[in-house]
Amino acid sequence: TTHRYLADALAFWWRAFARRLQAELSTSTVDASLLHPSRSAPISEPTLLRRYEICEAVREYDAMSAWQSRAASSSALAATSAVAGVELGGGNWALNADRLGKPGWIGSEQNSSLHFALSVGASPRATLVFERSYTGFGTARVDIFCHGQRHDSGRRPTWRHLATLDGLRRDGKNVTLASVETVNLRQKGVLPHSNCTLRLTISSDAPLKFKLRHVSSC
């Protein structure tokens, strides 16, 4: 992972620096611990570490990549059908760029739904990157359905609510930025190595919009 690579690179650099310092001083006064630094214990709470444990993406959807691919193919398709694994469940979701160079899946009609086919690994999680702005943005509900899974009670699988994403900034800052939501799917009852469908549904009234930029699962 990126953080581990950085840690290893810094440790390598520090050992080289300590050896050079020792050579230039021509003495053995350099503490031996400087030559062999070890990673310290994490300062974050264990629950937070488990929530954001790094894993390789099993399935990934990126609006920028999809937008660039569509532009390269000169496709006239403006809807989500241009992206494999993404289906329009109803309403007015579309892959679009409301701001130059910042495409996303955008919807504004209440109850419009968008489906993403997901697969999960040994530690099921889903990450969504969406846009938050100070005006004109609303909320979207996130649910998941995992095929072939049954509840503990033996009932057939149903849609499970994961989160409600708020695209409106409420801190008084007039800026538009990307926001990240990571959901521990195991805590929501999703079993490892499952095939699922993630559903995003506009829950606010029109003309408020919601913009999704990235979805991934691991």
PDB file of C-alpha atoms in Angstrom:
ATOM      1  CA  THR A   1       0.000   0.000   0.000  1.00  0.00           C
ATOM      2  CA  THR A   2       1.049   3.624  -0.457  1.00  0.00           C
ATOM      3  CA  HIS A   3       1.573   4.333   3.248  1.00  0.00           C
ATOM      4  CA  ARG A   4       3.729   1.258   3.704  1.00  0.00           C
ATOM      5  CA  TYR A   5       5.833   2.157   0.678  1.00  0.00           C
ATOM      6  CA  LEU A   6       6.372   5.632   2.120  1.00  0.00           C
ATOM      7  CA  ALA A   7       7.314   4.188   5.505  1.00  0.00           C
ATOM      8  CA  ASP A   8       9.832   1.823   3.913  1.00  0.00           C
ATOM      9  CA  ALA A   9      11.301   4.594   1.764  1.00  0.00           C
ATOM     10  CA  LEU A  10      11.720   6.893   4.767  1.00  0.00           C
ATOM     11  CA  ALA A  11      13.318   4.098   6.811  1.00  0.00           C
ATOM     12  CA  PHE A  12      15.741   3.365   3.954  1.00  0.00           C
ATOM     13  CA  TRP A  13      16.648   7.059   3.639  1.00  0.00           C
ATOM     14  CA  TRP A  14      17.127   7.432   7.388  1.00  0.00           C
ATOM     15  CA  ARG A  15      19.463   4.440   7.630  1.00  0.00           C
ATOM     16  CA  ALA A  16      21.576   5.830   4.764  1.00  0.00           C
ATOM     17  CA  PHE A  17      21.661   9.245   6.450  1.00  0.00           C
ATOM     18  CA  ALA A  18      22.692   7.766   9.809  1.00  0.00           C
ATOM     19  CA  ARG A  19      25.491   5.711   8.216  1.00  0.00           C
ATOM     20  CA  ARG A  20      26.806   8.761   6.379  1.00  0.00           C
ATOM     21  CA  LEU A  21      26.690  10.781   9.587  1.00  0.00           C
ATOM     22  CA  GLN A  22      28.562   8.041  11.399  1.00  0.00           C
ATOM     23  CA  ALA A  23      31.223   7.885   8.670  1.00  0.00           C
ATOM     24  CA  GLU A  24      31.742  11.653   8.607  1.00  0.00           C
ATOM     25  CA  LEU A  25      32.066  11.830  12.372  1.00  0.00           C
ATOM     26  CA  SER A  26      34.518   8.898  12.322  1.00  0.00           C
ATOM     27  CA  THR A  27      33.115   7.756  15.610  1.00  0.00           C
ATOM     28  CA  SER A  28      30.711   5.187  16.954  1.00  0.00           C
ATOM     29  CA  THR A  29      28.765   7.741  18.965  1.00  0.00           C
ATOM     30  CA  VAL A  30      25.711   7.415  16.706  1.00  0.00           C
ATOM     31  CA  ASP A  31      23.012   5.542  18.596  1.00  0.00           C
ATOM     32  CA  ALA A  32      22.497   2.062  17.129  1.00  0.00           C
ATOM     33  CA  SER A  33      18.731   2.590  17.199  1.00  0.00           C
ATOM     34  CA  LEU A  34      19.125   5.285  14.545  1.00  0.00           C
ATOM     35  CA  LEU A  35      20.583   2.744  12.138  1.00  0.00           C
ATOM     36  CA  HIS A  36      17.648   0.371  12.492  1.00  0.00           C
ATOM     37  CA  PRO A  37      14.474   2.449  12.934  1.00  0.00           C
ATOM     38  CA  SER A  38      11.274   0.579  13.510  1.00  0.00           C
ATOM     39  CA  ARG A  39       7.702   1.677  12.841  1.00  0.00           C
ATOM     40  CA  SER A  40       5.965   2.958  15.927  1.00  0.00           C
ATOM     41  CA  ALA A  41       2.566   1.739  17.034  1.00  0.00           C
ATOM     42  CA  PRO A  42      -0.404   3.440  15.297  1.00  0.00           C
ATOM     43  CA  ILE A  43      -1.901   6.376  17.174  1.00  0.00           C
ATOM     44  CA  SER A  44      -5.426   5.800  15.825  1.00  0.00           C
ATOM     45  CA  GLU A  45      -8.073   3.879  17.728  1.00  0.00           C
ATOM     46  CA  PRO A  46      -8.379   0.165  16.743  1.00  0.00           C
ATOM     47  CA  THR A  47     -11.993   0.664  15.630  1.00  0.00           C
ATOM     48  CA  LEU A  48     -10.910   3.430  13.244  1.00  0.00           C
ATOM     49  CA  LEU A  49      -8.049   1.325  11.890  1.00  0.00           C
ATOM     50  CA  ARG A  50     -10.423  -1.570  11.202  1.00  0.00           C
ATOM     51  CA  ARG A  51     -12.841   0.729   9.413  1.00  0.00           C
ATOM     52  CA  TYR A  52     -10.191   2.135   7.082  1.00  0.00           C
ATOM     53  CA  GLU A  53      -8.037  -0.967   6.721  1.00  0.00           C
ATOM     54  CA  ILE A  54      -6.345  -0.819   3.346  1.00  0.00           C
ATOM     55  CA  CYS A  55      -7.329  -3.404   0.763  1.00  0.00           C
ATOM     56  CA  GLU A  56      -6.979  -3.798  -2.975  1.00  0.00           C
ATOM     57  CA  ALA A  57     -10.046  -2.832  -5.004  1.00  0.00           C
ATOM     58  CA  VAL A  58     -11.950  -5.805  -6.420  1.00  0.00           C
ATOM     59  CA  ARG A  59     -14.393  -3.716  -8.488  1.00  0.00           C
ATOM     60  CA  GLU A  60     -14.030  -0.055  -9.372  1.00  0.00           C
ATOM     61  CA  TYR A  61     -16.022   2.583 -11.251  1.00  0.00           C
ATOM     62  CA  ASP A  62     -14.480   5.969 -11.955  1.00  0.00           C
ATOM     63  CA  ALA A  63     -16.440   8.757 -13.623  1.00  0.00           C
ATOM     64  CA  MET A  64     -13.343  10.464 -15.049  1.00  0.00           C
ATOM     65  CA  SER A  65     -12.111   7.254 -16.694  1.00  0.00           C
ATOM     66  CA  ALA A  66     -15.585   6.514 -18.061  1.00  0.00           C
ATOM     67  CA  TRP A  67     -15.921  10.067 -19.373  1.00  0.00           C
ATOM     68  CA  GLN A  68     -12.542   9.986 -21.110  1.00  0.00           C
ATOM     69  CA  SER A  69     -13.291   6.579 -22.647  1.00  0.00           C
ATOM     70  CA  ARG A  70     -16.588   7.823 -23.985  1.00  0.00           C
ATOM     71  CA  ALA A  71     -14.954  10.939 -25.438  1.00  0.00           C
ATOM     72  CA  ALA A  72     -12.270   8.842 -27.112  1.00  0.00           C
ATOM     73  CA  SER A  73     -14.852   6.586 -28.739  1.00  0.00           C
ATOM     74  CA  SER A  74     -16.971   9.570 -29.882  1.00  0.00           C
ATOM     75  CA  SER A  75     -20.003   7.796 -28.444  1.00  0.00           C
ATOM     76  CA  ALA A  76     -23.265   9.683 -28.477  1.00  0.00           C
ATOM     77  CA  LEU A  77     -24.518   7.792 -25.414  1.00  0.00           C
ATOM     78  CA  ALA A  78     -25.122  10.213 -22.566  1.00  0.00           C
ATOM     79  CA  ALA A  79     -26.648   7.733 -20.153  1.00  0.00           C
ATOM     80  CA  THR A  80     -25.054   5.278 -17.760  1.00  0.00           C
ATOM     81  CA  SER A  81     -25.517   2.406 -20.207  1.00  0.00           C
ATOM     82  CA  ALA A  82     -22.159   3.402 -21.702  1.00  0.00           C
ATOM     83  CA  VAL A  83     -20.399   1.970 -18.626  1.00  0.00           C
ATOM     84  CA  ALA A  84     -20.316  -1.796 -18.099  1.00  0.00           C
ATOM     85  CA  GLY A  85     -21.652  -2.783 -14.686  1.00  0.00           C
ATOM     86  CA  VAL A  86     -23.671   0.414 -14.221  1.00  0.00           C
ATOM     87  CA  GLU A  87     -27.427   0.366 -14.812  1.00  0.00           C
ATOM     88  CA  LEU A  88     -30.076   3.046 -14.616  1.00  0.00           C
ATOM     89  CA  GLY A  89     -32.827   1.844 -12.315  1.00  0.00           C
ATOM     90  CA  GLY A  90     -35.117   4.746 -13.168  1.00  0.00           C
ATOM     91  CA  GLY A  91     -35.102   8.525 -13.336  1.00  0.00           C
ATOM     92  CA  ASN A  92     -32.607  10.920 -14.850  1.00  0.00           C
ATOM     93  CA  TRP A  93     -29.145   9.740 -13.747  1.00  0.00           C
ATOM     94  CA  ALA A  94     -26.511  10.374 -16.435  1.00  0.00           C
ATOM     95  CA  LEU A  95     -22.751  10.481 -16.790  1.00  0.00           C
ATOM     96  CA  ASN A  96     -22.105  14.162 -17.363  1.00  0.00           C
ATOM     97  CA  ALA A  97     -19.684  17.004 -16.676  1.00  0.00           C
ATOM     98  CA  ASP A  98     -21.527  19.893 -15.057  1.00  0.00           C
ATOM     99  CA  ARG A  99     -18.134  21.520 -14.462  1.00  0.00           C
ATOM    100  CA  LEU A 100     -15.268  21.462 -16.931  1.00  0.00           C
ATOM    101  CA  GLY A 101     -12.952  18.540 -16.231  1.00  0.00           C
ATOM    102  CA  LYS A 102     -15.064  17.190 -13.352  1.00  0.00           C
ATOM    103  CA  PRO A 103     -17.478  14.533 -14.652  1.00  0.00           C
ATOM    104  CA  GLY A 104     -19.698  12.383 -12.504  1.00  0.00           C
ATOM    105  CA  TRP A 105     -22.913  10.408 -12.416  1.00  0.00           C
ATOM    106  CA  ILE A 106     -25.490  13.135 -11.807  1.00  0.00           C
ATOM    107  CA  GLY A 107     -29.156  12.810 -10.908  1.00  0.00           C
ATOM    108  CA  SER A 108     -31.791  15.274  -9.677  1.00  0.00           C
ATOM    109  CA  GLU A 109     -35.204  13.570  -9.798  1.00  0.00           C
ATOM    110  CA  GLN A 110     -36.413  12.200  -6.484  1.00  0.00           C
ATOM    111  CA  ASN A 111     -36.326   8.372  -6.365  1.00  0.00           C
ATOM    112  CA  SER A 112     -34.026   8.162  -9.398  1.00  0.00           C
ATOM    113  CA  SER A 113     -31.853   5.106  -8.837  1.00  0.00           C
ATOM    114  CA  LEU A 114     -28.483   3.979 -10.131  1.00  0.00           C
ATOM    115  CA  HIS A 115     -27.100   0.436  -9.764  1.00  0.00           C
ATOM    116  CA  PHE A 116     -23.465  -0.709  -9.599  1.00  0.00           C
ATOM    117  CA  ALA A 117     -22.432  -4.364  -9.825  1.00  0.00           C
ATOM    118  CA  LEU A 118     -19.935  -5.038  -7.030  1.00  0.00           C
ATOM    119  CA  SER A 119     -17.793  -7.935  -5.869  1.00  0.00           C
ATOM    120  CA  VAL A 120     -16.158  -8.017  -2.440  1.00  0.00           C
ATOM    121  CA  GLY A 121     -13.134  -9.802  -1.037  1.00  0.00           C
ATOM    122  CA  ALA A 122     -12.170 -11.199   2.354  1.00  0.00           C
ATOM    123  CA  SER A 123     -12.827  -7.919   4.203  1.00  0.00           C
ATOM    124  CA  PRO A 124     -15.934  -6.472   2.497  1.00  0.00           C
ATOM    125  CA  ARG A 125     -16.000  -2.704   2.184  1.00  0.00           C
ATOM    126  CA  ALA A 126     -17.371  -0.118  -0.220  1.00  0.00           C
ATOM    127  CA  THR A 127     -16.042   3.380  -0.859  1.00  0.00           C
ATOM    128  CA  LEU A 128     -17.992   6.180  -2.523  1.00  0.00           C
ATOM    129  CA  VAL A 129     -16.591   9.538  -3.599  1.00  0.00           C
ATOM    130  CA  PHE A 130     -19.234  12.205  -4.098  1.00  0.00           C
ATOM    131  CA  GLU A 131     -19.352  15.954  -4.489  1.00  0.00           C
ATOM    132  CA  ARG A 132     -20.402  18.334  -1.729  1.00  0.00           C
ATOM    133  CA  SER A 133     -21.239  21.937  -2.460  1.00  0.00           C
ATOM    134  CA  TYR A 134     -22.768  24.930  -0.713  1.00  0.00           C
ATOM    135  CA  THR A 135     -25.824  25.255  -2.943  1.00  0.00           C
ATOM    136  CA  GLY A 136     -28.020  23.194  -5.247  1.00  0.00           C
ATOM    137  CA  PHE A 137     -27.037  19.765  -3.885  1.00  0.00           C
ATOM    138  CA  GLY A 138     -29.224  17.229  -2.091  1.00  0.00           C
ATOM    139  CA  THR A 139     -29.048  13.762  -0.556  1.00  0.00           C
ATOM    140  CA  ALA A 140     -28.868  10.181  -1.787  1.00  0.00           C
ATOM    141  CA  ARG A 141     -29.591   6.896  -0.051  1.00  0.00           C
ATOM    142  CA  VAL A 142     -27.175   3.976  -0.442  1.00  0.00           C
ATOM    143  CA  ASP A 143     -28.423   0.367  -0.238  1.00  0.00           C
ATOM    144  CA  ILE A 144     -26.914  -2.999  -1.109  1.00  0.00           C
ATOM    145  CA  PHE A 145     -28.324  -6.339  -2.232  1.00  0.00           C
ATOM    146  CA  CYS A 146     -26.103  -9.427  -2.171  1.00  0.00           C
ATOM    147  CA  HIS A 147     -27.103 -12.289  -4.422  1.00  0.00           C
ATOM    148  CA  GLY A 148     -27.587 -15.721  -2.909  1.00  0.00           C
ATOM    149  CA  GLN A 149     -27.272 -14.567   0.707  1.00  0.00           C
ATOM    150  CA  ARG A 150     -29.939 -15.248   3.311  1.00  0.00           C
ATOM    151  CA  HIS A 151     -30.530 -13.568   6.620  1.00  0.00           C
ATOM    152  CA  ASP A 152     -29.815 -15.458   9.840  1.00  0.00           C
ATOM    153  CA  SER A 153     -33.546 -16.048  10.126  1.00  0.00           C
ATOM    154  CA  GLY A 154     -33.541 -17.878   6.775  1.00  0.00           C
ATOM    155  CA  ARG A 155     -35.495 -15.151   4.962  1.00  0.00           C
ATOM    156  CA  ARG A 156     -34.642 -14.288   1.375  1.00  0.00           C
ATOM    157  CA  PRO A 157     -32.038 -11.528   0.881  1.00  0.00           C
ATOM    158  CA  THR A 158     -33.332  -7.970   0.758  1.00  0.00           C
ATOM    159  CA  TRP A 159     -31.892  -4.525   0.194  1.00  0.00           C
ATOM    160  CA  ARG A 160     -29.847  -3.374   3.189  1.00  0.00           C
ATOM    161  CA  HIS A 161     -29.433   0.292   3.995  1.00  0.00           C
ATOM    162  CA  LEU A 162     -25.796   1.390   4.199  1.00  0.00           C
ATOM    163  CA  ALA A 163     -25.766   5.183   4.478  1.00  0.00           C
ATOM    164  CA  THR A 164     -27.396   8.447   3.469  1.00  0.00           C
ATOM    165  CA  LEU A 165     -24.982  10.804   1.730  1.00  0.00           C
ATOM    166  CA  ASP A 166     -25.476  14.555   2.055  1.00  0.00           C
ATOM    167  CA  GLY A 167     -24.160  16.561  -0.892  1.00  0.00           C
ATOM    168  CA  LEU A 168     -24.897  19.918   0.737  1.00  0.00           C
ATOM    169  CA  ARG A 169     -22.234  21.620   2.824  1.00  0.00           C
ATOM    170  CA  ARG A 170     -23.606  22.841   6.129  1.00  0.00           C
ATOM    171  CA  ASP A 171     -20.471  24.479   7.513  1.00  0.00           C
ATOM    172  CA  GLY A 172     -21.012  27.870   5.868  1.00  0.00           C
ATOM    173  CA  LYS A 173     -18.035  27.499   3.507  1.00  0.00           C
ATOM    174  CA  ASN A 174     -18.700  28.439  -0.111  1.00  0.00           C
ATOM    175  CA  VAL A 175     -16.551  25.740  -1.664  1.00  0.00           C
ATOM    176  CA  THR A 176     -17.193  22.566  -3.651  1.00  0.00           C
ATOM    177  CA  LEU A 177     -15.059  19.567  -2.745  1.00  0.00           C
ATOM    178  CA  ALA A 178     -15.086  15.801  -3.043  1.00  0.00           C
ATOM    179  CA  SER A 179     -16.140  13.829   0.028  1.00  0.00           C
ATOM    180  CA  VAL A 180     -15.368  10.171   0.776  1.00  0.00           C
ATOM    181  CA  GLU A 181     -17.630   7.667   2.517  1.00  0.00           C
ATOM    182  CA  THR A 182     -16.273   4.211   3.389  1.00  0.00           C
ATOM    183  CA  VAL A 183     -18.687   1.553   4.635  1.00  0.00           C
ATOM    184  CA  ASN A 184     -17.639  -1.626   6.435  1.00  0.00           C
ATOM    185  CA  LEU A 185     -19.945  -4.045   4.649  1.00  0.00           C
ATOM    186  CA  ARG A 186     -19.119  -6.916   7.011  1.00  0.00           C
ATOM    187  CA  GLN A 187     -20.758  -4.946   9.811  1.00  0.00           C
ATOM    188  CA  LYS A 188     -23.836  -4.632   7.580  1.00  0.00           C
ATOM    189  CA  GLY A 189     -24.091  -8.403   7.189  1.00  0.00           C
ATOM    190  CA  VAL A 190     -22.347  -8.790   3.839  1.00  0.00           C
ATOM    191  CA  LEU A 191     -20.370 -12.030   3.659  1.00  0.00           C
ATOM    192  CA  PRO A 192     -16.819 -12.180   2.236  1.00  0.00           C
ATOM    193  CA  HIS A 193     -16.420 -12.966  -1.476  1.00  0.00           C
ATOM    194  CA  SER A 194     -19.983 -11.989  -2.327  1.00  0.00           C
ATOM    195  CA  ASN A 195     -21.458 -10.588  -5.531  1.00  0.00           C
ATOM    196  CA  CYS A 196     -23.681  -7.629  -4.789  1.00  0.00           C
ATOM    197  CA  THR A 197     -25.528  -4.695  -6.309  1.00  0.00           C
ATOM    198  CA  LEU A 198     -25.060  -1.227  -4.840  1.00  0.00           C
ATOM    199  CA  ARG A 199     -28.011   1.113  -5.327  1.00  0.00           C
ATOM    200  CA  LEU A 200     -27.896   4.898  -5.089  1.00  0.00           C
ATOM    201  CA  THR A 201     -31.292   6.622  -4.859  1.00  0.00           C
ATOM    202  CA  ILE A 202     -31.969  10.366  -4.868  1.00  0.00           C
ATOM    203  CA  SER A 203     -33.807  11.129  -1.632  1.00  0.00           C
ATOM    204  CA  SER A 204     -34.123  14.922  -1.916  1.00  0.00           C
ATOM    205  CA  ASP A 205     -36.633  16.924  -3.930  1.00  0.00           C
ATOM    206  CA  ALA A 206     -35.823  18.276  -7.402  1.00  0.00           C
ATOM    207  CA  PRO A 207     -34.137  20.446  -8.574  1.00  0.00           C
ATOM    208  CA  LEU A 208     -31.501  19.518  -5.971  1.00  0.00           C
ATOM    209  CA  LYS A 209     -28.907  17.259  -7.563  1.00  0.00           C
ATOM    210  CA  PHE A 210     -26.446  14.617  -6.412  1.00  0.00           C
ATOM    211  CA  LYS A 211     -23.115  13.887  -8.055  1.00  0.00           C
ATOM    212  CA  LEU A 212     -21.178  10.641  -7.657  1.00  0.00           C
ATOM    213  CA  ARG A 213     -17.575  10.518  -8.865  1.00  0.00           C
ATOM    214  CA  HIS A 214     -16.239   7.121  -7.865  1.00  0.00           C
ATOM    215  CA  VAL A 215     -17.351   3.746  -6.469  1.00  0.00           C
ATOM    216  CA  SER A 216     -15.131   0.855  -5.456  1.00  0.00           C
ATOM    217  CA  SER A 217     -15.363  -2.333  -3.417  1.00  0.00           C
ATOM    218  CA  CYS A 218     -12.832  -4.623  -1.811  1.00  0.00           C
TER     219      CYS A 218
END
